[in-house]
Amino acid sequence: MKKLLTSALLMAMAVSSWAQTPEEKGLEIAVEGDKRSEGYGDSKVKLKMVLIDKKGRQSSRDMRVKGLEGKSGEGDKSLMIFDTPKDQKGVAMLTFTHKVKSDDQWLFLPALKRVKKISSRNKSGPFVGSEFAFEDISSQEVEKYTYKYLRDETINGMDCFVVENIPTDKYSGYTKQIVWIDKAEYRALKIEFYDRKKSHLKTLESQEYKQYLGKFWRPGLMVMTNHQTGKSTRLVYEDYAFNVGLKEKEFTKNSLKRAR
């Protein structure tokens, strides 16, 4: 009996030594989620942005978003073009996401007829008056954060991992994000954002997911709520299309002025 107990104890110690740390498990979850989104090539989608103030008054913008998947070792590229309202028609934003260093972003303002580079120090600023910051518009590369698995939790009837993400960019407007990722498909269902004072600033909820090409999941609705101002922003997506033949030349600073 004593030998059996000793063997059981040694086995338990061995298993314990092989167990993942919360940091290792958090990174593993992030890597798996990223892997499941690879291979889309390029995409385009129609987007309606609805701004809602604390009194419930609404204003909207219509835009189109084009995306180009990054090659090996590179981040994705995206181009956002405004169609309405009239005073913002033709405004366009180009984003080059990088794996480690700060992303590059340029904004074309038709009224000024010039392209403006967004400073890395200003990435936490609001994007066109919405509750989304410039850094929220970029694709979320795995290398931009450190990770820590916190717990399992169920939301909206779905079993989720809850993971803490710490931005590595010193200019980020956030000290951390708490992310709920469903275990079945590794989709981010909810993200809590904490500001530089470590206070809960915003919550993003992604809903109405649909699967495309039998692999890629995309939300039909994203709602960002600012708990400190009482404002919110809704993003409604329509007409997703993938592998539409977009070219690198469509994602350059010069192409911003010609974006239609």
XYZ file of N, CA and C in Angstrom, residues 70-225:
468
model
N -2.002 39.730 -44.337
C -0.562 39.915 -44.404
C 0.159 38.654 -44.822
N 1.268 38.839 -45.501
C 2.106 37.709 -45.874
C 2.873 37.247 -44.645
N 3.645 36.180 -44.783
C 4.372 35.604 -43.658
C 5.209 36.666 -42.939
N 4.976 36.806 -41.635
C 5.741 37.754 -40.844
C 5.206 39.171 -40.867
N 4.144 39.419 -41.638
C 3.570 40.752 -41.728
C 2.155 40.757 -41.171
N 1.706 41.937 -40.751
C 0.332 42.079 -40.289
C -0.608 42.357 -41.445
N -1.907 42.389 -41.143
C -2.921 42.642 -42.170
C -2.968 44.127 -42.529
N -3.587 44.411 -43.683
C -3.811 45.786 -44.113
C -5.316 45.991 -44.284
N -5.784 47.193 -43.985
C -7.204 47.473 -44.172
C -7.396 48.893 -44.687
N -8.482 49.070 -45.426
C -8.842 50.374 -45.973
C -10.322 50.613 -45.693
N -10.611 51.706 -45.004
C -11.982 52.061 -44.646
C -12.354 53.335 -45.382
N -13.481 53.318 -46.123
C -13.894 54.444 -46.954
C -15.296 54.895 -46.552
N -15.467 56.195 -46.269
C -16.763 56.725 -45.862
C -17.600 57.137 -47.078
N -18.879 56.753 -47.082
C -19.814 57.149 -48.131
C -20.810 58.196 -47.641
N -21.186 58.129 -46.379
C -22.065 59.117 -45.754
C -21.574 59.345 -44.331
N -21.929 60.480 -43.724
C -22.750 61.590 -44.216
C -22.012 62.401 -45.278
N -22.723 63.336 -45.874
C -22.182 64.078 -47.006
C -20.874 64.780 -46.669
N -20.777 65.346 -45.455
C -19.561 66.094 -45.113
C -18.366 65.193 -44.818
N -18.593 63.871 -44.768
C -17.486 62.937 -44.554
C -17.266 62.000 -45.743
N -18.049 62.183 -46.791
C -17.897 61.331 -47.971
C -16.488 61.453 -48.538
N -15.850 60.316 -48.766
C -14.496 60.310 -49.308
C -13.405 60.237 -48.261
N -13.753 60.443 -46.999
C -12.760 60.250 -45.935
C -12.335 58.780 -45.959
N -11.042 58.526 -45.858
C -10.554 57.146 -45.930
C -9.413 56.951 -44.941
N -9.373 55.770 -44.352
C -8.292 55.455 -43.419
C -7.616 54.159 -43.829
N -6.305 54.216 -43.890
C -5.490 53.058 -44.249
C -4.710 52.611 -43.016
N -4.739 51.314 -42.740
C -4.031 50.771 -41.579
C -3.115 49.638 -41.998
N -1.849 49.738 -41.605
C -0.899 48.643 -41.746
C -0.655 48.098 -40.339
N -1.100 46.898 -40.088
C -0.875 46.291 -38.786
C 0.486 45.602 -38.776
N 1.225 45.776 -37.700
C 2.524 45.129 -37.549
C 2.478 44.130 -36.399
N 3.311 43.117 -36.495
C 3.310 42.068 -35.481
C 3.735 42.584 -34.116
N 4.761 43.428 -34.085
C 5.306 43.876 -32.805
C 5.269 45.391 -32.672
N 5.866 46.111 -33.628
C 5.942 47.566 -33.500
C 4.568 48.213 -33.694
N 4.484 49.498 -33.379
C 3.222 50.217 -33.495
C 2.711 50.182 -34.932
N 1.399 50.081 -35.071
C 0.790 50.054 -36.395
C 0.947 51.413 -37.075
N 0.905 51.410 -38.413
C 0.903 52.648 -39.191
C -0.523 52.917 -39.657
N -0.974 54.163 -39.467
C -2.310 54.544 -39.892
C -2.278 55.917 -40.546
N -2.999 56.050 -41.665
C -3.089 57.316 -42.379
C -4.557 57.642 -42.636
N -4.890 58.916 -42.527
C -6.260 59.371 -42.735
C -6.267 60.378 -43.870
N -7.127 60.156 -44.888
C -7.274 61.107 -45.985
C -8.513 61.957 -45.736
N -8.317 63.285 -45.711
C -9.410 64.231 -45.481
C -9.644 65.021 -46.762
N -10.727 64.719 -47.496
C -10.987 65.383 -48.783
C -11.036 66.908 -48.687
N -11.601 67.428 -47.587
C -11.730 68.880 -47.445
C -10.365 69.561 -47.447
N -9.374 68.879 -46.909
C -8.020 69.435 -46.867
C -7.161 68.932 -48.023
N -7.659 67.923 -48.724
C -6.960 67.308 -49.853
C -5.566 66.822 -49.471
N -5.483 66.231 -48.292
C -4.180 65.727 -47.868
C -4.319 64.479 -47.005
N -3.226 63.728 -46.956
C -3.157 62.511 -46.152
C -2.442 62.840 -44.854
N -3.050 62.487 -43.748
C -2.486 62.763 -42.428
C -2.100 61.458 -41.749
N -0.863 61.382 -41.270
C -0.429 60.187 -40.536
C -0.863 60.307 -39.083
N -1.455 59.234 -38.572
C -1.878 59.216 -37.171
C -0.675 58.864 -36.312
N -0.347 59.726 -35.367
C 0.803 59.485 -34.490
C 0.556 58.304 -33.572
N 1.614 57.548 -33.317
C 1.512 56.409 -32.395
C 1.021 56.859 -31.025
N 1.338 58.087 -30.646
C 0.942 58.607 -29.345
C -0.549 58.938 -29.289
N -1.196 59.012 -30.462
C -2.608 59.397 -30.503
C -3.542 58.225 -30.813
N -3.029 56.992 -30.760
C -3.842 55.837 -31.136
C -5.020 55.596 -30.181
N -4.928 56.188 -28.972
C -6.011 55.989 -28.011
C -7.153 56.982 -28.214
N -6.971 57.917 -29.156
C -8.006 58.912 -29.415
C -9.209 58.316 -30.121
N -10.389 58.961 -30.026
C -11.616 58.429 -30.638
C -11.577 58.503 -32.168
N -12.060 57.465 -32.808
C -12.112 57.404 -34.262
C -13.417 58.031 -34.732
N -13.317 59.121 -35.493
C -14.438 59.901 -36.039
C -15.592 60.058 -35.042
N -15.250 60.426 -33.815
C -16.265 60.715 -32.819
C -16.959 59.511 -32.217
N -16.486 58.310 -32.534
C -17.123 57.094 -32.029
C -16.491 56.673 -30.709
N -17.015 55.605 -30.121
C -16.436 55.052 -28.901
C -15.302 54.071 -29.204
N -14.991 53.891 -30.485
C -13.843 53.082 -30.893
C -12.622 53.987 -30.997
N -11.512 53.543 -30.438
C -10.255 54.265 -30.582
C -9.579 53.834 -31.881
N -8.608 54.617 -32.331
C -7.879 54.250 -33.539
C -7.253 52.863 -33.389
N -6.745 52.542 -32.190
C -6.099 51.246 -31.998
C -7.103 50.100 -32.033
N -8.382 50.368 -31.792
C -9.405 49.319 -31.864
C -9.682 48.904 -33.304
N -9.398 49.816 -34.243
C -9.686 49.556 -35.657
C -8.672 48.607 -36.279
N -7.490 48.513 -35.704
C -6.450 47.628 -36.236
C -6.791 46.164 -35.969
N -6.236 45.264 -36.780
C -6.382 43.840 -36.488
C -5.540 43.520 -35.253
N -6.007 42.568 -34.471
C -5.362 42.290 -33.183
C -4.331 41.160 -33.330
N -3.084 41.535 -33.555
C -2.026 40.554 -33.725
C -1.654 39.929 -32.371
N -1.362 38.631 -32.378
C -1.047 37.910 -31.148
C 0.139 38.544 -30.420
N 1.128 38.980 -31.183
C 2.367 39.495 -30.586
C 2.182 40.837 -29.868
N 1.037 41.468 -30.020
C 0.811 42.786 -29.421
C 0.442 42.724 -27.935
N 0.319 41.503 -27.398
C -0.125 41.371 -26.008
C 0.637 40.265 -25.286
N 0.606 40.324 -23.961
C 0.936 39.166 -23.143
C -0.393 38.662 -22.589
N -0.448 37.370 -22.245
C -1.735 36.743 -21.942
C -1.711 35.999 -20.614
N -2.908 35.917 -20.020
C -3.062 35.136 -18.795
C -4.486 34.582 -18.736
N -4.592 33.252 -18.717
C -5.898 32.605 -18.557
C -6.394 32.849 -17.145
N -7.645 33.294 -17.006
C -8.197 33.604 -15.691
C -9.156 32.528 -15.169
N -10.104 32.101 -16.025
C -11.140 31.168 -15.564
C -11.999 30.752 -16.747
N -12.901 29.806 -16.490
C -13.952 29.448 -17.444
C -15.238 30.146 -17.001
N -16.056 30.525 -17.972
C -17.315 31.188 -17.630
C -18.293 31.001 -18.784
N -19.573 30.979 -18.482
C -20.605 30.843 -19.512
C -21.298 32.178 -19.724
N -21.356 32.638 -20.983
C -22.143 33.825 -21.314
C -22.993 33.513 -22.536
N -24.216 33.987 -22.510
C -25.163 33.737 -23.599
C -25.266 32.250 -23.935
N -25.156 31.417 -22.888
C -25.292 29.972 -23.080
C -24.085 29.298 -23.683
N -22.988 30.029 -23.848
C -21.787 29.453 -24.453
C -20.656 29.376 -23.439
N -19.975 28.228 -23.419
C -18.824 28.051 -22.539
C -17.647 28.844 -23.088
N -17.018 29.618 -22.231
C -15.940 30.508 -22.678
C -14.697 30.391 -21.801
N -13.557 30.676 -22.434
C -12.336 30.971 -21.709
C -12.382 32.465 -21.391
N -11.899 32.840 -20.221
C -11.746 34.260 -19.905
C -10.251 34.520 -19.776
N -9.745 35.430 -20.614
C -8.299 35.672 -20.714
C -8.005 37.153 -20.523
N -6.933 37.427 -19.776
C -6.467 38.802 -19.604
C -5.378 39.096 -20.631
N -5.551 40.170 -21.414
C -4.570 40.600 -22.406
C -3.933 41.905 -21.930
N -2.604 41.945 -21.889
C -1.887 43.166 -21.516
C -1.177 43.699 -22.755
N -1.516 44.911 -23.229
C -0.839 45.463 -24.407
C 0.654 45.669 -24.157
N 1.460 45.371 -25.164
C 2.899 45.602 -25.054
C 3.287 46.988 -25.580
N 2.390 47.641 -26.324
C 2.654 48.968 -26.876
C 2.545 50.014 -25.765
N 3.613 50.740 -25.530
C 3.616 51.731 -24.447
C 2.664 52.889 -24.708
N 2.223 53.051 -25.966
C 1.300 54.128 -26.289
C -0.161 53.680 -26.295
N -0.411 52.437 -25.951
C -1.789 51.967 -25.901
C -2.574 52.760 -24.855
N -3.846 52.974 -25.123
C -4.701 53.665 -24.164
C -5.216 52.749 -23.079
N -4.848 51.462 -23.143
C -5.372 50.483 -22.198
C -4.258 49.857 -21.359
N -4.594 49.568 -20.109
C -3.664 48.819 -19.267
C -3.915 47.323 -19.393
N -5.169 46.966 -19.717
C -5.480 45.547 -19.921
C -6.823 45.404 -20.609
N -7.053 44.208 -21.153
C -8.345 43.812 -21.695
C -8.711 42.465 -21.085
N -9.974 42.288 -20.751
C -10.479 40.991 -20.313
C -11.375 40.476 -21.432
N -11.044 39.292 -21.966
C -11.697 38.793 -23.169
C -12.396 37.457 -22.895
N -13.639 37.365 -23.337
C -14.405 36.117 -23.267
C -14.372 35.464 -24.649
N -13.804 34.270 -24.748
C -13.621 33.566 -26.022
C -14.351 32.235 -25.959
N -15.289 32.015 -26.881
C -16.055 30.766 -26.791
C -15.173 29.568 -27.147
N -15.361 28.498 -26.393
C -14.492 27.327 -26.522
C -14.720 26.568 -27.832
N -15.920 26.661 -28.389
C -16.236 25.885 -29.590
C -15.529 26.426 -30.830
N -15.546 27.760 -31.005
C -15.025 28.346 -32.246
C -13.953 29.408 -32.029
N -13.596 29.675 -30.781
C -12.557 30.655 -30.452
C -12.886 32.051 -30.999
N -14.153 32.472 -30.817
C -14.589 33.802 -31.217
C -14.615 34.710 -29.988
N -14.167 35.940 -30.140
C -14.232 36.907 -29.042
C -15.666 37.408 -28.933
N -16.345 37.054 -27.847
C -17.737 37.442 -27.666
C -17.870 38.742 -26.885
N -16.910 38.994 -26.021
C -16.994 40.175 -25.154
C -15.582 40.591 -24.751
N -15.345 41.902 -24.742
C -14.051 42.433 -24.309
C -14.288 43.623 -23.388
N -13.680 43.596 -22.220
C -13.691 44.740 -21.320
C -12.355 45.469 -21.448
N -12.401 46.791 -21.606
C -11.197 47.599 -21.758
C -10.986 48.442 -20.498
N -9.755 48.452 -19.997
C -9.414 49.211 -18.808
C -8.428 50.312 -19.178
N -8.716 51.530 -18.743
C -7.917 52.686 -19.146
C -6.592 52.773 -18.378
N -5.868 53.842 -18.610
C -4.539 53.987 -18.014
C -4.589 54.151 -16.495
N -5.773 54.466 -15.973
C -5.949 54.534 -14.520
C -6.456 53.206 -13.968
N -6.495 52.197 -14.850
C -6.937 50.845 -14.510
C -8.421 50.764 -14.160
N -9.188 51.768 -14.638
C -10.636 51.765 -14.436
C -11.312 51.145 -15.655
N -12.445 50.490 -15.433
C -13.203 49.884 -16.522
C -13.762 51.000 -17.400
N -13.262 51.114 -18.611
C -13.625 52.194 -19.525
C -14.760 51.802 -20.461
N -14.581 50.693 -21.188
C -15.530 50.310 -22.233
C -15.754 48.804 -22.235
N -16.854 48.404 -22.852
C -17.115 46.984 -23.102
C -17.555 46.821 -24.556
N -16.932 45.863 -25.249
C -17.297 45.540 -26.625
C -17.977 44.176 -26.638
N -19.180 44.115 -27.224
C -19.897 42.851 -27.379
C -20.076 42.557 -28.865
N -19.657 41.373 -29.285
C -19.764 40.957 -30.683
C -20.842 39.895 -30.791
N -21.789 40.112 -31.692
C -22.975 39.267 -31.781
C -23.261 38.886 -33.232
N -24.270 38.017 -33.389
C -24.775 37.619 -34.715
C -23.659 37.106 -35.626
N -22.819 36.248 -35.080
C -21.737 35.664 -35.875
C -22.293 34.763 -36.976
N -21.654 34.816 -38.127
C -21.950 33.895 -39.227
C -20.635 33.323 -39.749
N -20.720 32.120 -40.294
C -19.532 31.473 -40.838
C -19.500 31.624 -42.352
N -18.323 31.933 -42.877
C -18.142 32.126 -44.315
C -17.095 31.156 -44.837
N -17.320 30.664 -46.037
C -16.430 29.711 -46.693
C -16.193 28.469 -45.833
N -17.162 28.174 -44.968
C -17.061 26.993 -44.121
C -15.968 27.060 -43.067
N -15.407 28.271 -42.834
C -14.283 28.392 -41.905
C -14.268 29.682 -41.097
N -14.483 30.810 -41.748
C -14.234 32.102 -41.119
C -15.496 32.662 -40.473
N -15.401 32.940 -39.172
C -16.520 33.506 -38.432
C -16.369 35.025 -38.354
N -17.452 35.744 -38.661
C -17.457 37.201 -38.569
C -18.745 37.654 -37.893
N -18.664 38.698 -37.030
C -19.872 39.191 -36.369
C -20.709 40.053 -37.310
N -22.019 40.026 -37.112
C -22.898 40.914 -37.871
C -23.125 42.211 -37.124
N -22.842 42.200 -35.813
C -23.079 43.378 -34.980
C -22.017 43.452 -33.882
N -21.455 44.644 -33.717
C -20.531 44.908 -32.610
C -21.006 46.164 -31.897
N -21.077 46.110 -30.576
C -21.547 47.251 -29.787
C -20.482 47.617 -28.760
N -19.969 48.841 -28.860
C -18.983 49.342 -27.908
C -19.680 50.337 -26.977
N -19.671 50.037 -25.688
C -20.316 50.893 -24.693
C -19.255 51.536 -23.809
